[in-house]
mmCIF file of C-alpha atoms in Angstrom:
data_model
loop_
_atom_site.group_PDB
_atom_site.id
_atom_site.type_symbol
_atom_site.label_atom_id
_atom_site.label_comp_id
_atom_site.label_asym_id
_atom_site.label_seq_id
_atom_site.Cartn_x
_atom_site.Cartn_y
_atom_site.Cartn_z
ATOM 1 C CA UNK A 125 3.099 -13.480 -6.664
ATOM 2 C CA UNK A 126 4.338 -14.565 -9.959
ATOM 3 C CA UNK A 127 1.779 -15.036 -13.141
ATOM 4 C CA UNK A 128 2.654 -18.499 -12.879
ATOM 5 C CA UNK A 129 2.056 -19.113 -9.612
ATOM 6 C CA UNK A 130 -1.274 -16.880 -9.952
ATOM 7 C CA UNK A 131 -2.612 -18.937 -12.388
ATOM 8 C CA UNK A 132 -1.536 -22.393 -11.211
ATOM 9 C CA UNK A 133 -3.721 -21.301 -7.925
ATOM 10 C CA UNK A 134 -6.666 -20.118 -9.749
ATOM 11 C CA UNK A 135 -6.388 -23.268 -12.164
ATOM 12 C CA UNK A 136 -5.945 -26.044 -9.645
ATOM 13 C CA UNK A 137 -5.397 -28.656 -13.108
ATOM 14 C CA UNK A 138 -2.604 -26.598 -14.411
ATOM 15 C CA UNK A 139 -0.475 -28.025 -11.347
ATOM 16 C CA UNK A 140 0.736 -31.063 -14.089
ATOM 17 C CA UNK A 141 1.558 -28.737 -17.022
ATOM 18 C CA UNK A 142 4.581 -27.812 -18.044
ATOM 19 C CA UNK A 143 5.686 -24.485 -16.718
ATOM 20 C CA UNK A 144 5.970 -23.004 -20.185
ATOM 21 C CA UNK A 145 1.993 -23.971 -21.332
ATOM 22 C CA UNK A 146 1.429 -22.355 -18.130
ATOM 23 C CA UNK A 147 3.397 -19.125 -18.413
ATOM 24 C CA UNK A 148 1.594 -18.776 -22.014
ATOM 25 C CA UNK A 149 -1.701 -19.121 -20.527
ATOM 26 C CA UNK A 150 -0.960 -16.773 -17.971
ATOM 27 C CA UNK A 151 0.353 -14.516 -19.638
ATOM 28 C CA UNK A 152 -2.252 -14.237 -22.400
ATOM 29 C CA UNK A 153 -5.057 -14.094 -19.073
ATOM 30 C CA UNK A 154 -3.116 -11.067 -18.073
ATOM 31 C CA UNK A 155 -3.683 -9.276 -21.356
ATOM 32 C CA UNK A 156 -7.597 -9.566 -20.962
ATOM 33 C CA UNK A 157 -8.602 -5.925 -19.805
ATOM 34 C CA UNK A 158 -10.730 -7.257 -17.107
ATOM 35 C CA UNK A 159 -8.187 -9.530 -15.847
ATOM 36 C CA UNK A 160 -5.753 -6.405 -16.287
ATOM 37 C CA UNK A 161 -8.304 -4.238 -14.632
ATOM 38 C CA UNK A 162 -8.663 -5.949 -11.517
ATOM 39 C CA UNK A 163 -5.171 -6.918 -10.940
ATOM 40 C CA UNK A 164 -4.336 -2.938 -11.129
ATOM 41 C CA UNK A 165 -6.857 -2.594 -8.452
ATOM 42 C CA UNK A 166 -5.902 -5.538 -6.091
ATOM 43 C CA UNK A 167 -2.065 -3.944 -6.704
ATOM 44 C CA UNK A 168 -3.234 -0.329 -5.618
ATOM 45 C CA UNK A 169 -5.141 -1.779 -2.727
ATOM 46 C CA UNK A 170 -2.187 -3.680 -1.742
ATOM 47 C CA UNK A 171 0.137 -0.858 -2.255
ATOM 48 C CA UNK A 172 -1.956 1.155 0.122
ATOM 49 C CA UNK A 173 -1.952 -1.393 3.033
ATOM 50 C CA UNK A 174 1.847 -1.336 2.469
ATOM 51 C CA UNK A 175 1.922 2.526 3.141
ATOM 52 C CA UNK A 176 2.074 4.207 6.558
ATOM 53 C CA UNK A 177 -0.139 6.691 7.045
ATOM 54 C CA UNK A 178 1.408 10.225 8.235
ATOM 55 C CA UNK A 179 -0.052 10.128 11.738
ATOM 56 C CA UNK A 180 1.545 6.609 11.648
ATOM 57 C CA UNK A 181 4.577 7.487 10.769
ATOM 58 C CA UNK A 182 4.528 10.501 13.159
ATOM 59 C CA UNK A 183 3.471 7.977 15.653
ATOM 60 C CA UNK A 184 5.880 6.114 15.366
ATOM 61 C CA UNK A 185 9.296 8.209 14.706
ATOM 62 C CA UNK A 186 7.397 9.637 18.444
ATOM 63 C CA UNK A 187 7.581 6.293 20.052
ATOM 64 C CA UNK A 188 11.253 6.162 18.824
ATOM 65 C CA UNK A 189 12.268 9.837 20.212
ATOM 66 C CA UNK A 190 10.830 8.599 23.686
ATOM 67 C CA UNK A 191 12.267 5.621 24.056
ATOM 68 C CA UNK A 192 15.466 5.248 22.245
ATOM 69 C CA UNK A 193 18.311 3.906 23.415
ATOM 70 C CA UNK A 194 20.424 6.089 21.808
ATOM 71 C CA UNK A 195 20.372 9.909 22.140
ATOM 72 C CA UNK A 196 21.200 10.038 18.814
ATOM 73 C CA UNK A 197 18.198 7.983 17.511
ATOM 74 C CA UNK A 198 15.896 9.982 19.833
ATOM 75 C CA UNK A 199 17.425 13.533 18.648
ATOM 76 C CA UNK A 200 17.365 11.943 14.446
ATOM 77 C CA UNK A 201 13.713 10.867 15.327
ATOM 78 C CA UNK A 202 12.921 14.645 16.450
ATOM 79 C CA UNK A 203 14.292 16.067 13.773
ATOM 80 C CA UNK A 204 12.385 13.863 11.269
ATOM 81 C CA UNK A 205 8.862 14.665 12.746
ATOM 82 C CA UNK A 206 10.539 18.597 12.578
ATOM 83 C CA UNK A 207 10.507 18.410 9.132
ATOM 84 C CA UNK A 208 7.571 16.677 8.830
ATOM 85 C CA UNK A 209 5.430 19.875 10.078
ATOM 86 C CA UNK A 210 8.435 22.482 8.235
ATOM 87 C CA UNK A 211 9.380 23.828 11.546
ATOM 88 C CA UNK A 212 12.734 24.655 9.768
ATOM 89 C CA UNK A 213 13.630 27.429 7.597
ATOM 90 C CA UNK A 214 14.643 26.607 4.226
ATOM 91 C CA UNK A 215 17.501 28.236 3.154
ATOM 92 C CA UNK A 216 18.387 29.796 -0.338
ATOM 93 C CA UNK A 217 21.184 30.970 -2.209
ATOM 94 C CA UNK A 218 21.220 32.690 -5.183
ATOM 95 C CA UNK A 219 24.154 34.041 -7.264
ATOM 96 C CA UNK A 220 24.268 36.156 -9.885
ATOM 97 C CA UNK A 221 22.481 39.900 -10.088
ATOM 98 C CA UNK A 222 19.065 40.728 -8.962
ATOM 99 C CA UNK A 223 17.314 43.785 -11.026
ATOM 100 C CA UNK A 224 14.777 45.768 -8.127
ATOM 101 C CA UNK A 225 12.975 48.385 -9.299
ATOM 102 C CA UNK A 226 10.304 50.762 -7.583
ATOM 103 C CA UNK A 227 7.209 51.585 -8.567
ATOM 104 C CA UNK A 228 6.558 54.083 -6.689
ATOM 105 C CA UNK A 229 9.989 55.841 -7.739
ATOM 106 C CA UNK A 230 8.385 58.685 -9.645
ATOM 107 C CA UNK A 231 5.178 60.062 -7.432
ATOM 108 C CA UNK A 232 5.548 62.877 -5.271
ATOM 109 C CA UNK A 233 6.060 62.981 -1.647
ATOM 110 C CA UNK A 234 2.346 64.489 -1.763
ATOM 111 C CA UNK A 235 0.899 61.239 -4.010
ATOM 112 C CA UNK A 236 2.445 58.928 -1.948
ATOM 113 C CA UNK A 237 1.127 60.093 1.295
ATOM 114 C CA UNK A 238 -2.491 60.045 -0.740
ATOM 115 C CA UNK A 239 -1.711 56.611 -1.461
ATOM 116 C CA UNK A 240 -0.323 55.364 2.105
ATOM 117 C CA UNK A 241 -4.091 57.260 3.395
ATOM 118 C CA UNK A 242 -6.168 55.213 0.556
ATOM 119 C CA UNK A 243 -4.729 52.009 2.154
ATOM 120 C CA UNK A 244 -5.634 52.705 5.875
#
């Protein structure tokens, strides 16, 4: 909803002003901090409403793999709630050298079988 049309609805008597008078009163309403305040929080809360929750979303992309038309949609819908719960493996490739060094490179065979029996 538009400043405008905000304030033309709270303000039943601004319905006969010009639109300009009214788009300067609205806008100087919005830069009151509690009219600010509360508009952020009616915009969150609406915002919120507008979001589907991840069991709805799993819900439905479910309600799509079962009854598709398509086996296509049903096998894209799948695949969606797959990555949803990371049930693939994520791939990565690196180029360029990788440096691996051992720590254990200078003990004895003796202090690394002390080592491997502190750890049992």
């Amino acid at each position: 909803m538009s400043q405008r049309k905000a304030y033309r609805e709270a303000y039943p008597a601004s319905k006969r002003w010009k639109d300009t008078t009214v788009d300067s009163k609205a806008s100087i309403l919005n830069k009151n901090g509690k009219v600010l305040e509360r508009y952020n929080e009616l915009l969150e809360e609406a915002q919120d409403a507008a979001i589907l929750t991840r069991k709805e979303r799993m819900v439905t992309l479910s309600n799509i793999a079962r009854d598709a038309d398509k086996e296509a949609d049903s096998i894209k819908a799948i695949d969606v709630l797959n990555k949803m719960d990371n049930l693939y493996v994520t791939k990565t490739e690196m180029s360029g050298s990788v440096e691996v060094t051992n720590p254990y490179a200078d003990l004895t065979t003796e202090e690394l079988r002390k080592l491997a029996a502190d750890h049992e």
